[in-house]
Short mmCIF file of C-alpha atoms and ligand atoms in Angstrom, two decimals:
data_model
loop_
_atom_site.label_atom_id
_atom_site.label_comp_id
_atom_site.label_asym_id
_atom_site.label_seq_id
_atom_site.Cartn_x
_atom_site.Cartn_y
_atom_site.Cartn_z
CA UNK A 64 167.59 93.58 142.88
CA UNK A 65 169.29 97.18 143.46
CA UNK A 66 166.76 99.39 145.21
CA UNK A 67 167.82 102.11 143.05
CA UNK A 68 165.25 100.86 140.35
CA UNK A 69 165.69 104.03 138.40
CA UNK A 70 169.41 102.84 137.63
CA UNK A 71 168.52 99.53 136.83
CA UNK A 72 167.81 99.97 132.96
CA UNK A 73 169.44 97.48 130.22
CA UNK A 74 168.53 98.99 126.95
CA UNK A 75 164.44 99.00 127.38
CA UNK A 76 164.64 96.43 130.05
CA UNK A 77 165.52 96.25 133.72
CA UNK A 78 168.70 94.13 134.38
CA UNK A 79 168.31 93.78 138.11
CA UNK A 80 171.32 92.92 139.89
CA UNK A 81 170.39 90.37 143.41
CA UNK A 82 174.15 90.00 144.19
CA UNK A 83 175.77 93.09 145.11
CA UNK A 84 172.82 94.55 146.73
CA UNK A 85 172.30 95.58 149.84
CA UNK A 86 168.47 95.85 150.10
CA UNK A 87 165.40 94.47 148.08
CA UNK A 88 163.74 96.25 145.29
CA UNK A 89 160.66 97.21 145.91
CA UNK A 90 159.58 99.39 142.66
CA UNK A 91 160.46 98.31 139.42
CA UNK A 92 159.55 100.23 136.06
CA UNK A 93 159.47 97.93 133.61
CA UNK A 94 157.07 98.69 130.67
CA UNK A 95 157.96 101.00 128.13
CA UNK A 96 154.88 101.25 127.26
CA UNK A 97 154.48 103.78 130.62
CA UNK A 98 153.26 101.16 132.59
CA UNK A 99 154.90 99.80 135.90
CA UNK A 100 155.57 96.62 137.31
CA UNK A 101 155.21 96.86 140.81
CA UNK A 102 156.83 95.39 143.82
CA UNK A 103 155.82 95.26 147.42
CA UNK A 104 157.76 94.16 150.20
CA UNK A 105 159.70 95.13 153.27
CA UNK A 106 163.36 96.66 153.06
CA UNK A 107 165.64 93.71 154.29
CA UNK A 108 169.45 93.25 154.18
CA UNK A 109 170.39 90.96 151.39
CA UNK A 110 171.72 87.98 153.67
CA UNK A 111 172.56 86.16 150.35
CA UNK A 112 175.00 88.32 148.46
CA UNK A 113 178.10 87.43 151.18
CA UNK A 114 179.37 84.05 150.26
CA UNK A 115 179.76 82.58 147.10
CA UNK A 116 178.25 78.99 146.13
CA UNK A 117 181.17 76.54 147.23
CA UNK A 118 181.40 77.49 150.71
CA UNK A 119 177.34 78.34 151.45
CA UNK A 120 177.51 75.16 152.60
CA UNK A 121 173.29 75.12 151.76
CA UNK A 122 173.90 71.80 148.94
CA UNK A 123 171.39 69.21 149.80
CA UNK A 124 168.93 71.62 152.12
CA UNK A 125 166.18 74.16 152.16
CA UNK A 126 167.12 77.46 150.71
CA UNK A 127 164.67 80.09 152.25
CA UNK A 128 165.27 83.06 150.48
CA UNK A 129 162.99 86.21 148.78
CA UNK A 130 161.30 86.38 145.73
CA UNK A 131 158.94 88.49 143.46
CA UNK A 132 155.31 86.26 143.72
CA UNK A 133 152.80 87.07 141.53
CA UNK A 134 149.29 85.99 143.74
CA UNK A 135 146.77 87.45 141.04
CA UNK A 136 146.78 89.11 137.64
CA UNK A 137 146.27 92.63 137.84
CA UNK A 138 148.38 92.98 141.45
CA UNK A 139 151.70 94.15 142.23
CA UNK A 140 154.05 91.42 142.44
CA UNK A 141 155.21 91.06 146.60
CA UNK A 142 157.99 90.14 148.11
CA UNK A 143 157.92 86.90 149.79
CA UNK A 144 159.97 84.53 151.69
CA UNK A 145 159.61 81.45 149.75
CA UNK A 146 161.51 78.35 150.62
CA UNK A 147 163.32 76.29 147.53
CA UNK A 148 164.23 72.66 147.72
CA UNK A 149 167.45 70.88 146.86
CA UNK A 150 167.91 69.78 143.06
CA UNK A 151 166.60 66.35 142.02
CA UNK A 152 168.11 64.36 139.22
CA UNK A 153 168.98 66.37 136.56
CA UNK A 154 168.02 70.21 137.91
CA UNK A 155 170.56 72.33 139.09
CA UNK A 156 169.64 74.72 141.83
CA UNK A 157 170.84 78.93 140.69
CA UNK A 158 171.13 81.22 142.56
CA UNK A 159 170.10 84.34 140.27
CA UNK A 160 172.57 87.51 140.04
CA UNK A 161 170.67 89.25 137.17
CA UNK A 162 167.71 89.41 135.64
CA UNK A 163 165.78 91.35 133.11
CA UNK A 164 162.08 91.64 132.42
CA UNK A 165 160.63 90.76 129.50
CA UNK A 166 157.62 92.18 127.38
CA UNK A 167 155.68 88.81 127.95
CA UNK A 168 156.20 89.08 132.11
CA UNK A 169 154.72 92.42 132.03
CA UNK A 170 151.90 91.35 129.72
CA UNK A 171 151.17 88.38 131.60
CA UNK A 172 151.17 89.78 135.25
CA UNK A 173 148.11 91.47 134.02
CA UNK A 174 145.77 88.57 131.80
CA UNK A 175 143.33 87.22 133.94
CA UNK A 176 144.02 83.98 132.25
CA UNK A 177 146.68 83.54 134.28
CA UNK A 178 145.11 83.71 137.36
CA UNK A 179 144.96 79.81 137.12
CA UNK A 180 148.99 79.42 137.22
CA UNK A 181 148.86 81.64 140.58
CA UNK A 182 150.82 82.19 142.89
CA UNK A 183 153.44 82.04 140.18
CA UNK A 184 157.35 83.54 140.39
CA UNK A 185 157.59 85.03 136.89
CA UNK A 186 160.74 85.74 134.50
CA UNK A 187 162.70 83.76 132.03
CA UNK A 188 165.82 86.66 131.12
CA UNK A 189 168.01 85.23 133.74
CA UNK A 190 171.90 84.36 135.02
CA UNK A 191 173.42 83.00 137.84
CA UNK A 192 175.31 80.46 139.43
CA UNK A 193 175.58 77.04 139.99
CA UNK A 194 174.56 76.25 143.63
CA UNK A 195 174.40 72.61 143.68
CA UNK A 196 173.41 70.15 140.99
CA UNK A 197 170.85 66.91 141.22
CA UNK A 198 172.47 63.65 139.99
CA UNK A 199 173.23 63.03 136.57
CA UNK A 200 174.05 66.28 135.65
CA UNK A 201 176.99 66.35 133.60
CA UNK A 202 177.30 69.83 131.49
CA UNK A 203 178.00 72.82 134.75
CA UNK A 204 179.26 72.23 138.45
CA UNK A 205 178.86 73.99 141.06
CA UNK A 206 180.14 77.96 141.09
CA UNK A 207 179.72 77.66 137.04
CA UNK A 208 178.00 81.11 135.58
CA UNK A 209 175.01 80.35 133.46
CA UNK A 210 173.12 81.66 131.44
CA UNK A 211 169.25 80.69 131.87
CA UNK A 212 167.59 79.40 128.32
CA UNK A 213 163.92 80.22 127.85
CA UNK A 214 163.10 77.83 125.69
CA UNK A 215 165.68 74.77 126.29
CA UNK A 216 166.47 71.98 124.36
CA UNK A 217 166.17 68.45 125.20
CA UNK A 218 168.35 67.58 121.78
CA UNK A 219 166.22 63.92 121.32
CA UNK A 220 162.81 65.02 120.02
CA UNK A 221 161.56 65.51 116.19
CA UNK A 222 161.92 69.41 116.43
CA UNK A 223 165.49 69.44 117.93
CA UNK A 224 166.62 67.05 115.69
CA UNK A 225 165.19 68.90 112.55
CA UNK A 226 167.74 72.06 112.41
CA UNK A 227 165.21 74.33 110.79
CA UNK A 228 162.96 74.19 114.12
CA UNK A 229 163.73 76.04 117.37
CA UNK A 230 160.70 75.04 119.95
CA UNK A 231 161.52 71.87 121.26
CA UNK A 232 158.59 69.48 122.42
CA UNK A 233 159.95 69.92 126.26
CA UNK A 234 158.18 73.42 125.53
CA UNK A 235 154.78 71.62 126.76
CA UNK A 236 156.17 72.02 130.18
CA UNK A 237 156.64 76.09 129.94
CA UNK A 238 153.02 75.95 129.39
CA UNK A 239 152.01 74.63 132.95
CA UNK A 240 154.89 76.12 134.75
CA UNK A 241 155.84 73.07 136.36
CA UNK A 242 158.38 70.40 136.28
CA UNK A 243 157.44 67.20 134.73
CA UNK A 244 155.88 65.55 137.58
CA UNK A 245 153.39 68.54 138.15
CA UNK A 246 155.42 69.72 140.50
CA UNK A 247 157.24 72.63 141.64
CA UNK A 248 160.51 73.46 143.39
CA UNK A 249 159.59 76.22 145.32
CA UNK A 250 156.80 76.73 147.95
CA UNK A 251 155.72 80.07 150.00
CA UNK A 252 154.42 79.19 153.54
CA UNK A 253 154.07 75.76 152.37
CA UNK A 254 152.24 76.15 149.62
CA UNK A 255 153.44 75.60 146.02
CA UNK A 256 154.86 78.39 144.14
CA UNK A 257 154.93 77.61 140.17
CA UNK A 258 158.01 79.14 137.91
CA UNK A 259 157.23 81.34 135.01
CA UNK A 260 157.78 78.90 131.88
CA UNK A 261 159.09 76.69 134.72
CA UNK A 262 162.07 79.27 135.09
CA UNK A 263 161.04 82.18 137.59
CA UNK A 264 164.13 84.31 137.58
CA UNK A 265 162.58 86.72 139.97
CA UNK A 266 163.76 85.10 142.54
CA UNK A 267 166.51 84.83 144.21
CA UNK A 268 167.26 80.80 143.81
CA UNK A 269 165.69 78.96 141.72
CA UNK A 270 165.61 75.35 140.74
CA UNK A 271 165.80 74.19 137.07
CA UNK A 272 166.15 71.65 134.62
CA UNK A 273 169.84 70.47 133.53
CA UNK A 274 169.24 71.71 129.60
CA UNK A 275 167.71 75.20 130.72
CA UNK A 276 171.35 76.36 131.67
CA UNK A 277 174.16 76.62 129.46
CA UNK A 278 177.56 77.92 131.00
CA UNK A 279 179.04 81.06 130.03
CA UNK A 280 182.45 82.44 129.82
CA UNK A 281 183.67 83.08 133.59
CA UNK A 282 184.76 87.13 132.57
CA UNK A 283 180.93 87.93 131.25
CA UNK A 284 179.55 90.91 132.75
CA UNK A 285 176.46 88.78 133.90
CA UNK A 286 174.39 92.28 134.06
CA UNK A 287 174.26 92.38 130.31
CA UNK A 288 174.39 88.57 129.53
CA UNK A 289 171.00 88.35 130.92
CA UNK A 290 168.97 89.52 127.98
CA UNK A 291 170.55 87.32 126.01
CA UNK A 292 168.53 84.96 127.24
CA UNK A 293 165.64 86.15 125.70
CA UNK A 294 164.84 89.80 124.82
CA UNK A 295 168.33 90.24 122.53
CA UNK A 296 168.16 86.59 120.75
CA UNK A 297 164.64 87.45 120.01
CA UNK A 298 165.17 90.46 118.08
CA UNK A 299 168.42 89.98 116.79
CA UNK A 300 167.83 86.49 115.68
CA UNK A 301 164.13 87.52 114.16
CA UNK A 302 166.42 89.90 111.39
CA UNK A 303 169.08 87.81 111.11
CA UNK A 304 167.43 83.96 111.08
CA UNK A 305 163.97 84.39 110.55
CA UNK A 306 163.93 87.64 107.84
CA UNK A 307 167.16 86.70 106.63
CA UNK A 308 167.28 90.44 106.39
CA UNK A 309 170.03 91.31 103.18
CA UNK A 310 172.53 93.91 102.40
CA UNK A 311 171.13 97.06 100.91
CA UNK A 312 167.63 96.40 101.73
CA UNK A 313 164.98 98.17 103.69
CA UNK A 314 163.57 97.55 107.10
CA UNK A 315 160.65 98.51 109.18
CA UNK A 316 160.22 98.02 113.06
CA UNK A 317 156.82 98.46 114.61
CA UNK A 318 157.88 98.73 118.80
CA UNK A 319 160.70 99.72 120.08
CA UNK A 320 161.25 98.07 123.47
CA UNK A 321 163.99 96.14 124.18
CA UNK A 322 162.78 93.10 121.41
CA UNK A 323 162.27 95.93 118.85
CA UNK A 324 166.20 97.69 119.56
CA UNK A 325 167.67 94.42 119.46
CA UNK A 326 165.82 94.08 116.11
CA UNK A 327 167.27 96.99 114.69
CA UNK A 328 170.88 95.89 115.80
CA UNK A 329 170.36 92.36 113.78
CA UNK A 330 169.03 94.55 110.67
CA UNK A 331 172.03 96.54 110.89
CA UNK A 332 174.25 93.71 111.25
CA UNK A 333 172.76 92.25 108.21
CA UNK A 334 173.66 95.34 106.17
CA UNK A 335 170.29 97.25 105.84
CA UNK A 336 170.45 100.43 104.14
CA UNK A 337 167.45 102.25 105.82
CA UNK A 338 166.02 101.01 108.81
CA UNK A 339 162.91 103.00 109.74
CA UNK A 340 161.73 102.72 113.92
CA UNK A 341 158.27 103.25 114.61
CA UNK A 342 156.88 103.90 117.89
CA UNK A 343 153.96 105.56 119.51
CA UNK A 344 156.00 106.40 122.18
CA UNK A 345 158.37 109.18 121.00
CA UNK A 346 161.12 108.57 123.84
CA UNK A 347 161.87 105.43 122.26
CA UNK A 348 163.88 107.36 119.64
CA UNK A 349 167.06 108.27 120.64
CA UNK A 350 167.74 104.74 121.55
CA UNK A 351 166.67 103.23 118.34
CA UNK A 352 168.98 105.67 116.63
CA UNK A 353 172.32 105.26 118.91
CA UNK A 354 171.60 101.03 118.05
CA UNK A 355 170.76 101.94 113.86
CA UNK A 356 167.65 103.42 113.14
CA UNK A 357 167.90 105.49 109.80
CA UNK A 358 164.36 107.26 110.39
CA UNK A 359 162.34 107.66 113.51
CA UNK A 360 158.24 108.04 113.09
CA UNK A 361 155.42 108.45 115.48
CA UNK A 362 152.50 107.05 113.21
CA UNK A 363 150.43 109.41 114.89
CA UNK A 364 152.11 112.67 113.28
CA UNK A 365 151.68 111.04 109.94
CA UNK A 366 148.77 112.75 107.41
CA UNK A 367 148.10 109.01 105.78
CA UNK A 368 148.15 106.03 107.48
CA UNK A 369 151.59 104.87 108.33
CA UNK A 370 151.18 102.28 105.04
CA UNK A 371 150.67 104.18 102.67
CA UNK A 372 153.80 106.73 103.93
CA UNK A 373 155.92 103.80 103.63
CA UNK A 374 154.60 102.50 100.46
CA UNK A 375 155.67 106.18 98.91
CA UNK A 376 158.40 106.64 101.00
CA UNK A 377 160.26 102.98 100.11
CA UNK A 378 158.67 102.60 96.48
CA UNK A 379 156.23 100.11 97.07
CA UNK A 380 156.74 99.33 100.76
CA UNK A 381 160.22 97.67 102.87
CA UNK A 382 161.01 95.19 101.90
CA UNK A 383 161.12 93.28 105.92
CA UNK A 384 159.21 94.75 108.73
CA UNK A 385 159.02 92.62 112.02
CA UNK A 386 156.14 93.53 114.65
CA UNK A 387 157.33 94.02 118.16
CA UNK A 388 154.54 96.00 120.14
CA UNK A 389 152.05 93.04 121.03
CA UNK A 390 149.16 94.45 118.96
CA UNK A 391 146.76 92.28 116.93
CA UNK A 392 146.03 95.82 115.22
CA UNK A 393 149.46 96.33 114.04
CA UNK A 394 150.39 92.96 112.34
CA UNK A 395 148.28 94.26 109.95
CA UNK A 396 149.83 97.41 109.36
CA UNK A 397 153.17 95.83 109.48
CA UNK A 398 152.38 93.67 106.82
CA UNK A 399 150.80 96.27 104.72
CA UNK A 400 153.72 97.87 104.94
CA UNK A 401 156.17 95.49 103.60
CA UNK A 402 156.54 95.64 99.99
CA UNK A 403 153.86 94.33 97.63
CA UNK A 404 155.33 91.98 95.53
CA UNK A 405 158.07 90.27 97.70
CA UNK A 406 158.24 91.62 101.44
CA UNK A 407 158.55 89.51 104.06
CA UNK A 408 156.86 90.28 107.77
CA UNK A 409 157.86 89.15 111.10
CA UNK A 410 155.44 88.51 114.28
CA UNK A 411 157.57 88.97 117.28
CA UNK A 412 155.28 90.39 119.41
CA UNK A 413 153.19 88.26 121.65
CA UNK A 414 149.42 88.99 120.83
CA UNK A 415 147.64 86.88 123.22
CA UNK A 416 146.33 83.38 123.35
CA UNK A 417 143.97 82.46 120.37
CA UNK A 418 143.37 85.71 119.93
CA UNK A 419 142.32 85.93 116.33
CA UNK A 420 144.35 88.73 113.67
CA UNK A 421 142.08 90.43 111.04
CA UNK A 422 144.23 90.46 107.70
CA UNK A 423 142.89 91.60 104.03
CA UNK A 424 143.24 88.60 101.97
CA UNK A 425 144.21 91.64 99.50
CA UNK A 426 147.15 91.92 101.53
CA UNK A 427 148.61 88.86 99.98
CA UNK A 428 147.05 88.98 96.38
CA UNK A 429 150.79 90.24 95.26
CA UNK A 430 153.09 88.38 97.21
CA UNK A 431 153.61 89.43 100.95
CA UNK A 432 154.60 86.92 103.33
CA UNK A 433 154.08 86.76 106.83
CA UNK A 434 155.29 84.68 109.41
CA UNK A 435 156.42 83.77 113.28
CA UNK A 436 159.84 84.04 114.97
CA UNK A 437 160.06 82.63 118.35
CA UNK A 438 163.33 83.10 120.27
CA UNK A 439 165.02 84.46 116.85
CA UNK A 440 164.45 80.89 115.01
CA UNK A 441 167.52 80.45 117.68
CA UNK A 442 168.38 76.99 118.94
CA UNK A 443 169.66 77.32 122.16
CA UNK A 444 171.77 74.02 122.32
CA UNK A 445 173.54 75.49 118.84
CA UNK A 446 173.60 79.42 120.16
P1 NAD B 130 158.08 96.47 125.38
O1 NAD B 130 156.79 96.63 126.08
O2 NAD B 130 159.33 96.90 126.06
O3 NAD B 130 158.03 97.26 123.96
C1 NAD B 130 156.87 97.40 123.17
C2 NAD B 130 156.99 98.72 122.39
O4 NAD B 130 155.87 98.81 121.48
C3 NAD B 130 156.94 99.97 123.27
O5 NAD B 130 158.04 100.81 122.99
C4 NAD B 130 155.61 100.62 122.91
O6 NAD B 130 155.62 102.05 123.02
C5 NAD B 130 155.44 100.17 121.47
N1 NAD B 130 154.05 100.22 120.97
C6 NAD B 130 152.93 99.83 121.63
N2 NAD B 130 151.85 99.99 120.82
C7 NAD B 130 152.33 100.47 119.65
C8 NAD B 130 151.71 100.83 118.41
N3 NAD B 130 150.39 100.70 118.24
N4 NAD B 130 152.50 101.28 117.41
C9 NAD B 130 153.84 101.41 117.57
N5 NAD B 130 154.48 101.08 118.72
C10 NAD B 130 153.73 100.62 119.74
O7 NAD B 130 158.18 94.94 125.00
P2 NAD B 130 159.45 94.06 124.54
O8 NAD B 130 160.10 93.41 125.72
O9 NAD B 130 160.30 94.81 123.59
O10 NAD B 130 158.66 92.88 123.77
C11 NAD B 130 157.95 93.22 122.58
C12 NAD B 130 156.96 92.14 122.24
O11 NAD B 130 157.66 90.94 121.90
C13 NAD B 130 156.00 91.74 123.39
O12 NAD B 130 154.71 91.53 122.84
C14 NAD B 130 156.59 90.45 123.91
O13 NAD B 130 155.59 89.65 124.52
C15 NAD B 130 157.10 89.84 122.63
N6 NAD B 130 158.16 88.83 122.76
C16 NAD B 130 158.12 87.81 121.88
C17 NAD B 130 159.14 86.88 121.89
C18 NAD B 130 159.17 85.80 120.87
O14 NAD B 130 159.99 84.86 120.99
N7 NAD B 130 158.34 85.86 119.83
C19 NAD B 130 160.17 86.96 122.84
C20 NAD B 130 160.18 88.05 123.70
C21 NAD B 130 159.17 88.98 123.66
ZN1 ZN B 131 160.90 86.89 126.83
#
């Protein structure tokens, strides 16, 4: 990770390049919201960055390298020494070159829920490059650049054969953070380490399944590819797949981190005439402008709830508004602010584990529809 973390912005996320630099980071903002993500270590050289996979000559050992370790909810992440074993049949072993940070790593670094998946490396918006491969891997080779899938697909179960679904059954595993055997790859001081949706691109190697890499093209500026892997499909894919956003219509974004731009950029793509950006956070606005945004609003300067504006402002509301800000609070609003007879509303944002949403059944007497988009309704074996 550069040290200079002010530099290290992608859109609303932080695209943290491990290769070229010469020092850890130790300070990371990450949360648009305001908040911070914060990292602890000690300043090191980056003994990693000289030599590139085919002549480390490190296939088949130990890799002891750093990484970001979450050891309780609520802490700043530290920099630790972990050590990472070889792959095993079907993993590959990455060494990371960019990451960014997600919405759900910042939300999660702070439930105490997940104090029971501790000490844990998080992220899941990573690239890299082929280290060494386990047997039986067939699809990258060592010194390939991949791109790191968040939710991957093992292409034999009910929901990957089934083209209308994108969370394939393999996504049990994400859930515990480790491999299949209970297991992890990676252990700090001998003790075992588990990877963030059994990923942990915060990290400087990391070892991972076969189908939770796909290779990219060998010119892609791996800086940018990264949120690609989850932020970017996310949003994009949420307009384009799930909404099924279409020409002329009108749009409404509730959050404006890197999900919610990426959101806008699929709307646009789709051919939406006005695509209104709503934050609470007014720096959030030039941004969603430069990427599409017609109309900028801080609900907070409105007179009427931000509803009812839209409901005069749009003639009966938008006709697709996609939530993006995490809050049970405003999945109602969003959907009271689609149109009453036929719009359609999006849940992007990740409100928290059976956490239940209070919605007027009046909300749907006309005909609003509301529904879920994980990973854009993208299917990363067909992306
Ligand atoms: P982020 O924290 O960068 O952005 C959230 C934005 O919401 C911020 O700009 C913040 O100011 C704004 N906001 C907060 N409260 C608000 C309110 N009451 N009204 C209006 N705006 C408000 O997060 P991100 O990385 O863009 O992710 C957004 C959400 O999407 C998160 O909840 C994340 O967990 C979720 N997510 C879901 C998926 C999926 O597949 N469904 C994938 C990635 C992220
Ligand atoms: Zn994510």
């Amino acid at each position: 990770m550069n040290c200079d973390s002010t530099n290290v912005t992608a859109q609303d996320r932080q695209s943290c390049d491990w290769t070229s630099s010469q020092q850890q980071c130790y300070l990371s903002r990450v949360s648009s919201t305001g908040r911070w993500l914060e990292v602890r270590g000690q300043s090191q050289k980056d003994t990693s960055k000289a030599s590139s996979p085919r002549k480390m000559g490190t296939q088949g050992k130990v890799i002891r390298c750093k990484a970001a370790v979450l050891w309780k909810p609520g802490t700043p992440l530290a920099i630790e020494e972990i050590e990472v074993a070889p792959p095993k049949a079907k993993e590959v072993r990455i060494k990371i070159v960019a990451t960014g940070i997600c919405g759900t790593d910042i939300k999660n670094v702070d439930r105490e829920y997940f104090s029971q998946f501790c000490p844990i490396i998080m992220g899941h918006e990573g690239v890299g490059i082929v280290e060494s491969v386990g047997e039986d891997v067939s699809t990258v080779r060592t010194g390939d650049k991949v791109i790191i899938l968040c939710i991957p697909q093992c292409g034999e179960c009910d929901t990957c054969l089934n083209s209308k679904n994108n969370i394939c059954t393999e996504i049990r595993l994400a859930e515990t953070h480790l491999t299949s055997e209970g297991t992890s790859r990676i252990t700090c001081n001998g003790k075992l380490v588990r990877q963030y949706a059994t990923l942990g691109t915060l990290s400087e190697y990391t070892v991972l399944r076969e189908i939770s890499v796909a290779k990219v093209d060998e010119g892609a500026p791996l800086e940018k590819v990264c949120i690609i892997g989850c932020g970017f499909a996310t949003g994009y894919g949420a307009a384009i797949n799930s909404a099924k956003v279409t020409p002329g219509s009108t749009c409404a974004v509730f959050g404006l981190g890197g999900v919610g731009l990426a959101v806008i950029i699929g709307c646009k793509a789709a051919g939406a005439a006005r695509i209104i950006a709503v934050d609470i956070n007014k720096d959030k606005f030039a941004k969603a402008r430069t990427v599409g945004a017609t109309h900028c609003i801080d609900p907070r300067d409105l007179e009427k709830p931000i509803e009812e504006f839209l409901f005069d402002m749009l003639n009966g509301g938008a006709d697709f508004c996609f939530e993006v800000t995490g809050n049970k609070e405003t999945v109602a609003t969003a959907l009271g602010s689609c149109h009453k007879d036929h719009g359609v509303c999006i849940i992007i944002g990740l409100i928290g584990y059976w956490s239940s949403i209070n919605i007027s059944s009046q909300l749907f007497f006309s005909g609003r529809t509301l529904k879920a988009s994980v990973l854009g309704g993208f299917q990363s074996l067909l992306a």
